[in-house]
Amino acid sequence: MKFIKRFYLGLVLAFLYIPIVVLIVQSFNAGKSRAKWEGFSFRWYEELFKDPNIMNSLVITLAIAVLASLFATIIGTLAAIGIHAMKRRPQHLMLTLNNIPMTMPDIVTGISLMLLFIFTQVERGFVTMLLAHITFDVPYVILSVMPKLKQMNKNTYEAALDLGATPMYALFHVILPQVMPGVITGAMLAFTLSLDDFTISYFTTSPLVQNLSTLIYSQARKGIKPTMNALSALMFVALLVLLLVVNKRTAEEE
Amino acid sequence: MTNFKVPVWGYWMMGIGFAAFVALLIAYIHKNRGFRRPVFASPYVLWLIVFTVIPCFLVAYFSFTDPQGHFTLDNFKNFWDSNYNARKAIAPEDLKMYQDMGLSLEDLGLARDSINIDTLVFSLWMAFLCTAICLLLGYPAAHIMADREFKLGPTLVILFVVPMWMNFLLRTIALMSLLEDGGLLNTFFEWIGIGRQKLLNNIPAVQVGMIYNFLPFMVFPIYNVLNKMDYKLSEAAMDLGCNKWQVFYKVTLPLSVPGVVSGITMVFMPAVTTFYISRLLGGGKVQLFGDLIEAKFLSTSLNEWNVGSALSLVMMILILLSLGLLNKVDPDNEGGGMV
């Protein structure tokens, strides 16, 4: 019975991970074939880094991820501190609103943001994609910072004010140092999600400004090239590492 | 994009809204005789209004208007009958002329076409199937991992959590390259003598892709609930004479309902709304509701955006209904569905 159980679990995990492992292995295959092993090589990775389109998208992806996680962390941390200090009812309202972007399927978020940009006649491109990424990142930053605020002693902030600190001084010297681990987790999570996003980027950018995900999608529709395998493999590994780090941090904080 | 004009009231709303926000903020600071911490949340309040609340209303606005901004229900009529707008575009006298020539609506390609409804029903069916299979596959997996005697459980769960956060597109592409005609699976089939199968561009491929992508969303919430469950309850049931199966369906199963409901919602929602899984694994031959919406918004003709908004609104309402259901069954979000 015990063996059957473990075997079953192994099968489910194999179903989830075999495609990814195969993809990564294939990306090191010297030949073009997906089935025949023609020796280990970095050929596709070299081609990847020579492709100006891919390099361009890489820069865009990284720029968006850095900027979006930076802005989202600032807005989100401030918001978490504010929401934490609110009275019950406004707090509940804010947390509900904060949940909307997380519960709505990406396609709805993407389309509603796209309609906003159409309505306000903002040309879709880098800036709109950045705004969209900040929008879906902030709720996760808030969720990372909130538990830290709850653990914090409420009175330290009041004490700082009583001792003559301005709210800004108290924010930077009393609250922030205590919630910093949560802020960093939030920033990393925002960075990962932004690197990872496809659907929302797809609807909020123009075909001229593509991040890696939208580029992969437009290429994959025509069939998968070996360089795309290499690119996907790289993204997989990067995301896996980031996610494991974030996961470890959250587990430790709890 | 080019021929859409912002209505005058749009500018007014933007101006008045921003002024009202600033006024409220100043009033709040003044009332509290100084800067209180809730003020720190004000940038995000503004952000939420502009990038979350208003866009939701815009979906509703676009679905109830025509490209000129006049109120209309045509978009929903077009949802019911996808040739409605095309038929309306033809002058009645022309239509009469064609009919006098003996051409029926079918000949003109203008008869009622229920593709939207059919696609929605098909999507719901695919999502239902996906949810059911994920539940059947995922429940035992969660149950095995939550077993207290299985020390590896908490570690293995991470292997289910990580794909939840990972790009579905990349994972779909990994699956696609495995299933391709020249892919590894077909080579394996050839090797064992079954011969190559057509594994891509059909409905089962899309279904497998959906299960592959969404299975972790079923396993995790169920694991969460089972893991938090008091194991003494099942021990007590054993002591009172239940056998293993009775313990399962009288104690464990009822207690795991919140997790199951969370899992169902978390699988069903993305499964109804997906578009790239069907696009990549179905090769354009399998159309889901998400594909329909995507196609409407990729189109450059303005009217299509309004129709697409109506379709999105229908989808949003479906999602809100299922979320409402979730909240009713699992009010404290015990399943930890929302991460």
Coordinates of C-alpha atoms in Angstrom, one line a residue:
Chain A
M1 CA 0.0 0.0 0.0
K2 CA 2.8 2.4 1.0
F3 CA 4.6 1.6 -2.2
I4 CA 1.5 2.1 -4.4
K5 CA 1.0 5.5 -2.7
R6 CA 4.5 6.7 -3.4
F7 CA 4.5 5.3 -6.9
Y8 CA 1.3 7.3 -7.6
L9 CA 2.8 10.5 -6.2
G10 CA 5.8 9.9 -8.3
L11 CA 3.7 9.5 -11.4
V12 CA 1.9 12.8 -10.8
L13 CA 5.1 14.6 -10.2
A14 CA 6.6 13.0 -13.3
F15 CA 3.6 14.2 -15.3
L16 CA 4.3 17.8 -14.0
Y17 CA 8.0 17.8 -14.4
I18 CA 9.0 15.5 -17.3
P19 CA 8.0 18.1 -20.0
I20 CA 10.1 20.7 -18.3
V21 CA 13.1 18.4 -17.9
V22 CA 12.9 17.2 -21.5
L23 CA 12.7 20.8 -22.7
I24 CA 15.8 21.7 -20.7
V25 CA 17.7 18.6 -21.9
Q26 CA 16.7 19.3 -25.5
S27 CA 18.1 22.8 -25.3
F28 CA 21.6 21.3 -25.0
N29 CA 21.1 19.0 -28.0
A30 CA 23.6 19.8 -30.8
G31 CA 21.1 18.8 -33.5
K32 CA 17.8 20.3 -34.5
S33 CA 15.9 17.1 -33.8
R34 CA 13.7 16.8 -30.8
A35 CA 14.0 13.1 -30.6
K36 CA 17.6 12.2 -31.5
W37 CA 20.5 13.1 -29.2
E38 CA 23.3 14.4 -31.3
G39 CA 25.7 15.4 -28.5
F40 CA 25.9 18.1 -25.9
S41 CA 26.4 21.7 -27.1
F42 CA 25.7 25.3 -26.2
R43 CA 24.9 26.0 -29.9
W44 CA 21.4 27.2 -29.3
Y45 CA 22.4 29.3 -26.3
E46 CA 25.0 31.0 -28.5
E47 CA 22.5 31.7 -31.2
L48 CA 20.1 33.0 -28.6
F49 CA 22.5 35.6 -27.5
K50 CA 23.2 36.6 -31.1
D51 CA 19.6 37.2 -31.9
P52 CA 18.9 41.0 -31.6
N53 CA 15.1 40.4 -31.2
I54 CA 15.6 38.2 -28.2
M55 CA 18.2 40.4 -26.7
N56 CA 15.9 43.4 -27.1
S57 CA 13.1 41.6 -25.4
L58 CA 15.4 40.5 -22.6
V59 CA 16.3 44.1 -21.9
I60 CA 12.6 45.1 -22.0
T61 CA 11.7 42.3 -19.7
L62 CA 14.4 43.1 -17.2
A63 CA 13.7 46.8 -17.3
I64 CA 10.0 46.3 -16.7
A65 CA 10.7 43.8 -13.9
V66 CA 13.1 46.1 -12.1
L67 CA 11.0 49.2 -12.4
A68 CA 7.7 47.5 -11.7
S69 CA 9.0 45.7 -8.6
L70 CA 10.6 49.0 -7.4
F71 CA 7.5 51.1 -7.8
A72 CA 5.2 48.3 -6.5
T73 CA 7.4 47.8 -3.5
I74 CA 7.3 51.5 -2.6
I75 CA 3.5 51.9 -3.2
G76 CA 2.8 48.5 -1.6
T77 CA 4.8 49.0 1.5
L78 CA 3.3 52.4 2.2
A79 CA -0.1 51.0 1.5
A80 CA 0.4 48.1 3.8
I81 CA 1.4 50.4 6.6
G82 CA -1.6 52.7 5.9
I83 CA -4.1 49.8 5.7
H84 CA -2.7 48.2 8.8
A85 CA -3.4 51.4 10.8
M86 CA -6.9 51.9 9.3
K87 CA -10.2 51.3 11.2
R88 CA -12.0 48.0 10.7
R89 CA -14.4 49.0 7.9
P90 CA -12.1 50.9 5.6
Q91 CA -9.5 48.2 6.2
H92 CA -11.8 45.5 5.1
L93 CA -12.8 47.5 2.0
M94 CA -9.2 48.0 1.1
L95 CA -8.3 44.4 1.5
T96 CA -11.2 43.3 -0.6
L97 CA -10.2 45.8 -3.4
N98 CA -6.7 44.5 -3.0
N99 CA -7.9 41.0 -3.7
I100 CA -9.6 41.9 -7.0
P101 CA -6.4 41.8 -9.2
M102 CA -5.4 38.6 -7.6
T103 CA -8.6 36.7 -8.0
M104 CA -9.6 38.0 -11.4
P105 CA -8.2 35.8 -14.2
D106 CA -5.3 37.5 -16.0
I107 CA -7.2 37.8 -19.2
V108 CA -9.9 40.0 -17.5
T109 CA -7.2 42.2 -15.9
G110 CA -5.4 42.4 -19.2
I111 CA -8.5 43.4 -21.1
S112 CA -9.8 45.9 -18.6
L113 CA -6.4 47.6 -18.5
M114 CA -6.3 47.6 -22.3
L115 CA -9.7 49.2 -22.4
L116 CA -8.4 51.9 -19.9
F117 CA -5.5 52.7 -22.3
I118 CA -7.8 52.7 -25.3
F119 CA -10.3 55.0 -23.4
T120 CA -7.6 57.4 -22.3
Q121 CA -5.9 57.2 -25.7
V122 CA -2.5 56.2 -24.3
E123 CA -0.4 54.5 -27.0
R124 CA 0.3 51.0 -25.8
G125 CA 3.9 50.1 -25.3
F126 CA 6.6 50.1 -22.7
V127 CA 4.9 52.5 -20.3
T128 CA 1.5 50.9 -20.4
M129 CA 3.1 47.5 -19.8
L130 CA 5.0 48.9 -16.8
L131 CA 1.8 50.4 -15.4
A132 CA 0.0 47.1 -15.8
H133 CA 2.8 45.2 -14.1
I134 CA 2.9 47.6 -11.1
T135 CA -0.9 47.1 -10.8
F136 CA -0.7 43.3 -10.5
D137 CA 2.5 43.4 -8.4
V138 CA 1.3 45.7 -5.6
P139 CA -1.2 43.3 -4.0
Y140 CA 1.5 40.7 -3.5
V141 CA 3.8 43.2 -1.9
I142 CA 1.0 44.2 0.5
L143 CA 0.4 40.5 1.3
S144 CA 4.1 40.0 2.1
V145 CA 4.4 43.1 4.3
M146 CA 1.1 42.7 6.2
P147 CA 2.2 39.8 8.4
K148 CA 5.3 41.6 9.4
L149 CA 3.2 44.6 10.5
K150 CA 1.0 42.4 12.5
Q151 CA 3.9 41.0 14.4
M152 CA 5.3 44.4 15.1
N153 CA 4.7 46.1 18.5
K154 CA 2.1 48.8 17.7
N155 CA 3.3 51.2 20.5
T156 CA 6.8 51.8 19.0
Y157 CA 5.4 54.1 16.4
E158 CA 3.3 56.1 18.8
A159 CA 6.3 56.2 21.2
A160 CA 8.5 57.6 18.5
L161 CA 5.8 60.3 17.7
D162 CA 5.5 61.2 21.4
L163 CA 9.3 61.5 21.6
G164 CA 9.1 64.1 18.9
A165 CA 9.7 62.2 15.7
T166 CA 7.8 63.4 12.6
P167 CA 5.6 60.7 10.9
M168 CA 8.1 60.5 8.0
Y169 CA 11.1 60.0 10.5
A170 CA 9.1 57.4 12.4
L171 CA 8.3 55.6 9.1
F172 CA 11.9 55.4 8.1
H173 CA 13.5 54.7 11.4
V174 CA 10.9 52.8 13.4
I175 CA 8.5 50.9 11.1
L176 CA 10.6 50.2 8.0
P177 CA 13.5 48.5 9.8
Q178 CA 11.1 46.1 11.5
V179 CA 9.1 45.2 8.3
M180 CA 12.2 45.0 6.1
P181 CA 12.2 41.2 5.6
G182 CA 8.6 41.3 4.4
V183 CA 9.4 44.2 2.1
I184 CA 12.3 42.3 0.5
T185 CA 10.2 39.2 0.1
G186 CA 7.5 41.3 -1.5
A187 CA 10.0 43.0 -3.9
M188 CA 11.4 39.6 -5.0
L189 CA 7.9 38.2 -5.5
A190 CA 7.0 41.2 -7.5
F191 CA 10.1 40.9 -9.6
T192 CA 9.4 37.2 -10.2
L193 CA 5.8 37.7 -11.2
S194 CA 6.7 40.5 -13.5
L195 CA 9.4 38.4 -15.2
D196 CA 6.9 35.6 -15.4
D197 CA 3.8 37.4 -16.7
F198 CA 2.5 36.7 -20.2
T199 CA -1.3 37.3 -20.4
I200 CA -1.4 40.9 -19.0
S201 CA 1.6 42.0 -20.9
Y202 CA 0.1 40.5 -24.1
F203 CA -2.9 42.8 -23.9
T204 CA -1.2 45.9 -22.6
T205 CA 1.7 46.2 -25.1
S206 CA 2.0 46.7 -28.8
P207 CA 3.6 44.1 -31.1
L208 CA 6.6 46.5 -31.3
V209 CA 7.5 46.3 -27.6
Q210 CA 7.7 42.7 -26.6
N211 CA 8.9 41.0 -23.5
L212 CA 10.3 37.5 -23.5
S213 CA 6.9 35.8 -22.9
T214 CA 5.0 37.6 -25.6
L215 CA 8.0 37.0 -28.0
I216 CA 8.0 33.3 -27.1
Y217 CA 4.2 33.2 -27.7
S218 CA 4.4 34.8 -31.1
Q219 CA 7.2 32.5 -32.1
A220 CA 5.6 29.3 -30.7
R221 CA 2.5 29.9 -32.8
K222 CA 4.6 29.1 -35.8
G223 CA 6.2 26.1 -34.2
I224 CA 9.0 25.8 -31.7
K225 CA 12.6 26.6 -32.8
P226 CA 15.5 25.2 -30.8
T227 CA 16.5 28.7 -29.7
M228 CA 13.1 29.0 -28.1
N229 CA 13.8 25.8 -26.2
A230 CA 17.0 27.4 -24.9
L231 CA 15.2 30.6 -24.0
S232 CA 12.4 28.8 -22.2
A233 CA 15.0 26.6 -20.4
L234 CA 16.8 29.7 -19.2
M235 CA 13.6 31.4 -18.0
F236 CA 12.6 28.2 -16.2
V237 CA 15.8 28.0 -14.3
A238 CA 15.8 31.7 -13.4
L239 CA 12.1 31.5 -12.2
L240 CA 12.7 28.3 -10.3
V241 CA 15.6 29.7 -8.4
L242 CA 13.7 33.0 -7.6
L243 CA 10.6 31.1 -6.5
L244 CA 12.5 28.7 -4.3
V245 CA 14.2 31.6 -2.6
V246 CA 10.9 33.5 -2.1
N247 CA 9.3 30.3 -0.8
K248 CA 12.1 29.7 1.7
R249 CA 11.9 33.3 2.9
T250 CA 8.1 33.1 3.5
A251 CA 8.4 29.7 5.2
E252 CA 11.1 31.1 7.5
E253 CA 9.1 34.2 8.3
E254 CA 6.1 32.1 9.4
Chain B
M1 CA -7.4 52.9 -31.7
T2 CA -7.2 55.7 -34.1
N3 CA -10.9 56.6 -34.5
F4 CA -11.9 56.3 -30.9
K5 CA -12.5 59.7 -29.2
V6 CA -12.6 60.2 -25.5
P7 CA -16.1 61.5 -24.7
V8 CA -16.2 65.0 -23.2
W9 CA -17.6 63.6 -19.9
G10 CA -14.5 61.4 -19.7
Y11 CA -12.3 64.4 -19.3
W12 CA -14.7 65.9 -16.8
M13 CA -14.8 62.7 -14.8
M14 CA -11.0 62.4 -14.7
G15 CA -10.6 66.1 -13.6
I16 CA -13.4 66.0 -11.0
G17 CA -12.3 62.6 -9.7
F18 CA -8.8 63.7 -9.1
A19 CA -9.8 67.0 -7.5
A20 CA -12.2 65.1 -5.2
F21 CA -9.5 62.7 -4.2
V22 CA -7.1 65.4 -3.3
A23 CA -9.8 67.3 -1.5
L24 CA -10.8 64.3 0.6
L25 CA -7.2 63.6 1.4
I26 CA -6.7 67.2 2.6
A27 CA -9.9 67.1 4.6
Y28 CA -8.8 63.8 6.2
I29 CA -5.5 65.2 7.2
H30 CA -7.1 68.4 8.5
K31 CA -9.7 66.5 10.5
N32 CA -7.1 64.3 12.2
R33 CA -5.1 67.4 13.0
G34 CA -2.1 66.1 11.2
F35 CA -0.6 63.2 9.3
R36 CA -2.0 59.8 10.4
R37 CA -0.7 56.5 9.1
P38 CA -3.7 55.7 6.9
V39 CA -2.5 58.6 4.7
F40 CA 0.4 56.4 3.6
A41 CA -2.1 54.3 1.8
S42 CA -3.4 57.2 -0.3
P43 CA -1.1 56.6 -3.4
Y44 CA -2.4 53.1 -3.6
V45 CA -6.0 54.1 -3.1
L46 CA -5.6 56.4 -6.1
W47 CA -3.8 53.6 -8.0
L48 CA -6.6 51.1 -7.2
I49 CA -9.2 53.5 -8.4
V50 CA -7.5 54.3 -11.7
F51 CA -6.1 50.8 -12.5
T52 CA -8.6 48.4 -11.0
V53 CA -11.9 50.0 -10.3
I54 CA -12.3 52.2 -13.3
P55 CA -11.1 49.5 -15.8
C56 CA -13.8 47.2 -14.4
F57 CA -16.4 49.8 -15.1
L58 CA -14.9 50.5 -18.5
V59 CA -15.5 46.8 -19.5
A60 CA -19.2 47.4 -18.6
Y61 CA -19.2 50.8 -20.4
F62 CA -17.8 49.3 -23.6
S63 CA -20.2 46.4 -23.5
F64 CA -23.2 48.7 -23.4
T65 CA -22.2 51.2 -26.0
D66 CA -21.5 51.2 -29.7
P67 CA -18.2 52.7 -31.1
Q68 CA -19.9 56.1 -31.2
G69 CA -20.5 55.9 -27.5
H70 CA -24.3 55.6 -27.7
F71 CA -26.1 53.2 -25.4
T72 CA -26.9 49.9 -27.0
L73 CA -27.7 46.3 -26.3
D74 CA -26.4 45.1 -29.6
N75 CA -23.2 43.7 -28.2
F76 CA -25.2 41.2 -26.1
K77 CA -27.5 40.5 -29.0
N78 CA -24.4 39.8 -31.0
F79 CA -23.3 37.4 -28.2
W80 CA -26.5 35.5 -28.8
D81 CA -26.3 35.6 -32.5
S82 CA -22.8 36.5 -33.9
N83 CA -24.3 37.6 -37.2
Y84 CA -26.5 40.2 -35.6
N85 CA -24.3 43.2 -36.3
A86 CA -23.5 42.0 -39.8
R87 CA -27.2 41.7 -40.6
K88 CA -27.9 45.1 -39.1
A89 CA -25.2 46.7 -41.3
I90 CA -27.1 45.8 -44.4
A91 CA -29.9 48.2 -45.3
P92 CA -33.3 46.6 -45.0
E93 CA -34.2 47.4 -48.6
D94 CA -31.0 45.6 -49.8
L95 CA -31.9 42.7 -47.7
K96 CA -35.4 42.6 -49.2
M97 CA -33.9 42.8 -52.6
Y98 CA -31.7 39.8 -52.0
Q99 CA -34.6 37.9 -50.6
D100 CA -36.7 38.7 -53.6
M101 CA -33.9 37.3 -55.7
G102 CA -34.5 34.1 -53.9
L103 CA -31.5 34.2 -51.6
S104 CA -32.1 33.1 -48.1
L105 CA -30.3 34.4 -45.0
E106 CA -28.3 31.2 -45.0
D107 CA -27.1 31.8 -48.6
L108 CA -25.9 35.3 -47.6
G109 CA -24.1 33.9 -44.6
L110 CA -26.3 36.0 -42.3
A111 CA -28.4 33.5 -40.6
R112 CA -28.3 33.2 -36.8
D113 CA -24.9 31.9 -35.8
S114 CA -24.6 30.7 -32.3
I115 CA -20.9 30.3 -32.3
N116 CA -20.4 32.5 -29.2
I117 CA -22.9 30.5 -27.1
D118 CA -21.5 27.2 -28.5
T119 CA -18.0 28.2 -27.6
L120 CA -19.0 29.3 -24.1
V121 CA -20.8 26.0 -23.6
F122 CA -17.8 24.1 -25.0
S123 CA -15.4 26.0 -22.7
L124 CA -17.5 25.4 -19.7
W125 CA -17.6 21.7 -20.5
M126 CA -13.8 21.5 -21.1
A127 CA -13.3 23.4 -17.8
F128 CA -15.7 21.1 -16.0
L129 CA -13.9 18.0 -17.3
C130 CA -10.6 19.5 -16.4
T131 CA -11.7 20.3 -12.9
A132 CA -13.2 16.8 -12.4
I133 CA -10.0 15.1 -13.6
C134 CA -7.8 17.4 -11.5
L135 CA -9.9 16.5 -8.5
L136 CA -9.7 12.8 -9.1
L137 CA -5.9 13.0 -9.7
G138 CA -5.2 15.6 -7.1
Y139 CA -7.1 14.5 -4.1
P140 CA -5.2 11.2 -3.6
A141 CA -1.9 13.0 -4.2
A142 CA -2.8 15.7 -1.5
H143 CA -4.0 13.0 0.8
I144 CA -0.8 11.0 0.5
M145 CA 1.4 14.0 1.1
A146 CA -0.6 15.1 4.1
D147 CA -0.2 11.7 5.8
R148 CA 1.7 12.4 9.0
E149 CA 3.8 9.3 8.6
F150 CA 5.1 10.5 5.3
K151 CA 8.0 12.7 6.3
L152 CA 8.8 13.8 2.7
G153 CA 5.3 15.3 2.3
P154 CA 6.0 19.0 3.3
T155 CA 9.0 19.0 1.0
L156 CA 7.3 17.5 -2.0
V157 CA 4.5 20.0 -1.7
I158 CA 6.9 22.7 -2.8
L159 CA 7.1 20.9 -6.1
F160 CA 3.4 21.5 -6.5
V161 CA 3.6 25.1 -5.3
V162 CA 6.4 26.3 -7.6
P163 CA 4.5 25.5 -10.9
M164 CA 1.5 27.5 -9.5
W165 CA 3.6 30.6 -9.8
M166 CA 5.4 29.7 -12.9
N167 CA 4.5 30.9 -16.4
F168 CA 1.7 28.8 -17.9
L169 CA 3.0 29.7 -21.3
L170 CA 6.4 28.2 -20.7
R171 CA 5.0 25.0 -19.3
T172 CA 2.5 24.8 -22.2
I173 CA 5.4 25.1 -24.6
A174 CA 7.3 22.4 -22.8
L175 CA 4.3 20.1 -23.2
M176 CA 3.9 21.1 -26.8
S177 CA 7.5 20.2 -27.7
L178 CA 7.0 16.8 -26.0
L179 CA 3.8 16.0 -27.9
E180 CA 4.9 17.2 -31.3
D181 CA 5.0 14.9 -34.3
G182 CA 8.8 14.6 -34.1
G183 CA 8.7 14.9 -30.3
L184 CA 10.0 12.5 -27.7
L185 CA 6.7 10.8 -27.0
N186 CA 6.1 9.9 -30.6
T187 CA 9.7 8.6 -31.0
F188 CA 9.0 6.4 -28.0
F189 CA 5.7 5.2 -29.6
E190 CA 7.5 4.4 -32.8
W191 CA 10.2 2.5 -30.8
I192 CA 7.7 0.3 -29.0
G193 CA 5.9 -0.3 -32.3
I194 CA 2.6 1.6 -31.9
G195 CA 3.7 4.0 -34.6
R196 CA 3.4 7.8 -34.5
Q197 CA 0.2 9.2 -33.2
K198 CA -1.3 12.6 -33.8
L199 CA -0.9 14.0 -30.3
L200 CA -1.3 17.7 -31.0
N201 CA -3.9 20.0 -32.5
N202 CA -6.9 18.1 -31.2
I203 CA -9.3 18.4 -28.2
P204 CA -7.6 15.8 -26.0
A205 CA -4.3 17.7 -26.4
V206 CA -5.9 20.9 -25.1
Q207 CA -7.5 19.0 -22.2
V208 CA -4.2 17.4 -21.2
G209 CA -2.6 20.8 -21.4
M210 CA -5.3 22.3 -19.1
I211 CA -4.9 19.5 -16.6
Y212 CA -1.1 19.8 -16.8
N213 CA -1.2 23.5 -16.1
F214 CA -3.9 23.6 -13.4
L215 CA -3.4 20.3 -11.4
P216 CA -1.2 22.0 -8.8
F217 CA -4.0 24.5 -8.0
M218 CA -6.2 21.5 -7.0
V219 CA -3.5 19.7 -5.0
F220 CA -2.3 22.6 -2.9
P221 CA -5.5 23.8 -1.2
I222 CA -6.6 20.3 -0.5
Y223 CA -3.2 19.5 1.0
N224 CA -3.4 22.7 3.1
V225 CA -6.7 21.7 4.6
L226 CA -5.8 18.1 5.2
N227 CA -2.5 19.1 6.7
K228 CA -4.2 21.4 9.2
M229 CA -6.8 18.8 10.1
D230 CA -6.6 17.4 13.6
Y231 CA -5.3 13.9 13.2
K232 CA -6.8 12.9 16.6
L233 CA -10.2 13.0 14.9
S234 CA -9.4 10.2 12.6
E235 CA -7.7 8.3 15.5
A236 CA -10.9 8.7 17.6
A237 CA -13.0 7.4 14.7
M238 CA -10.7 4.4 14.5
D239 CA -11.0 3.8 18.2
L240 CA -14.8 4.0 17.9
G241 CA -14.7 1.2 15.4
C242 CA -14.5 2.8 12.0
N243 CA -12.5 1.1 9.3
K244 CA -10.1 3.0 7.1
W245 CA -12.8 3.8 4.4
Q246 CA -15.4 4.8 7.0
V247 CA -12.8 7.2 8.6
F248 CA -12.2 8.6 5.1
Y249 CA -15.7 9.3 4.0
K250 CA -17.1 10.1 7.4
V251 CA -14.3 12.3 8.9
T252 CA -11.6 13.2 6.4
L253 CA -13.7 13.9 3.3
P254 CA -16.3 16.2 5.0
L255 CA -13.5 18.1 6.8
S256 CA -11.6 18.7 3.5
V257 CA -14.6 20.3 1.7
P258 CA -13.2 23.8 2.0
G259 CA -10.0 22.8 0.3
V260 CA -11.9 20.9 -2.4
V261 CA -14.1 24.0 -3.1
S262 CA -11.0 26.2 -3.2
G263 CA -9.3 23.9 -5.5
I264 CA -12.3 23.6 -7.8
T265 CA -12.6 27.4 -8.1
M266 CA -8.9 27.8 -8.6
V267 CA -8.9 25.2 -11.4
F268 CA -12.2 26.1 -13.0
M269 CA -11.6 29.9 -13.3
P270 CA -8.4 29.8 -15.3
A271 CA -9.6 26.8 -17.2
V272 CA -12.7 28.8 -18.5
T273 CA -10.6 31.8 -19.3
T274 CA -7.5 30.3 -20.9
F275 CA -6.6 31.1 -24.5
Y276 CA -3.0 30.2 -25.2
I277 CA -3.3 26.6 -24.1
S278 CA -5.9 26.0 -26.7
R279 CA -4.1 28.2 -29.3
L280 CA -0.8 26.3 -28.9
L281 CA -2.0 22.8 -28.3
G282 CA -5.1 23.0 -30.4
G283 CA -3.3 24.7 -33.2
G284 CA -6.2 27.0 -33.9
K285 CA -8.5 24.1 -34.5
V286 CA -9.9 24.1 -30.9
Q287 CA -11.5 27.4 -29.9
L288 CA -12.3 28.2 -26.3
F289 CA -14.2 31.3 -24.9
G290 CA -10.8 32.9 -24.1
D291 CA -9.7 32.6 -27.7
L292 CA -12.9 34.2 -28.9
I293 CA -12.3 37.2 -26.6
E294 CA -8.7 37.4 -27.6
A295 CA -9.7 37.4 -31.3
K296 CA -12.1 40.2 -30.7
F297 CA -9.5 42.4 -29.1
L298 CA -6.8 41.7 -31.6
S299 CA -9.2 42.8 -34.4
T300 CA -8.7 46.4 -35.5
S301 CA -12.3 47.1 -36.2
L302 CA -13.7 49.1 -33.3
N303 CA -17.1 47.4 -33.1
E304 CA -15.3 44.1 -32.2
W305 CA -13.9 45.6 -29.1
N306 CA -17.4 46.4 -27.9
V307 CA -18.5 42.9 -28.6
G308 CA -15.4 41.6 -26.9
S309 CA -16.2 43.7 -23.9
A310 CA -19.6 42.2 -23.7
L311 CA -18.1 38.7 -23.9
S312 CA -15.6 39.7 -21.1
L313 CA -18.5 41.0 -19.0
V314 CA -20.3 37.7 -19.3
M315 CA -17.1 35.9 -18.2
M316 CA -16.6 38.3 -15.3
I317 CA -20.1 37.7 -14.1
L318 CA -19.5 33.9 -14.3
I319 CA -16.4 34.3 -12.3
L320 CA -18.0 36.5 -9.6
L321 CA -20.8 34.0 -9.3
S322 CA -18.3 31.2 -8.7
L323 CA -16.3 33.3 -6.2
G324 CA -19.6 34.1 -4.4
L325 CA -20.2 30.4 -4.2
L326 CA -16.7 29.8 -2.9
N327 CA -17.2 32.4 -0.1
K328 CA -20.4 30.8 0.9
V329 CA -18.9 27.3 1.3
D330 CA -15.5 28.5 2.6
P331 CA -16.0 31.9 4.3
D332 CA -12.7 31.9 6.1
N333 CA -10.8 30.9 3.1
E334 CA -9.5 27.9 5.0
G335 CA -8.3 26.3 1.8
G336 CA -5.8 29.1 1.4
G337 CA -6.9 29.3 -2.1
M338 CA -5.9 32.9 -2.6
V339 CA -2.3 32.0 -1.7

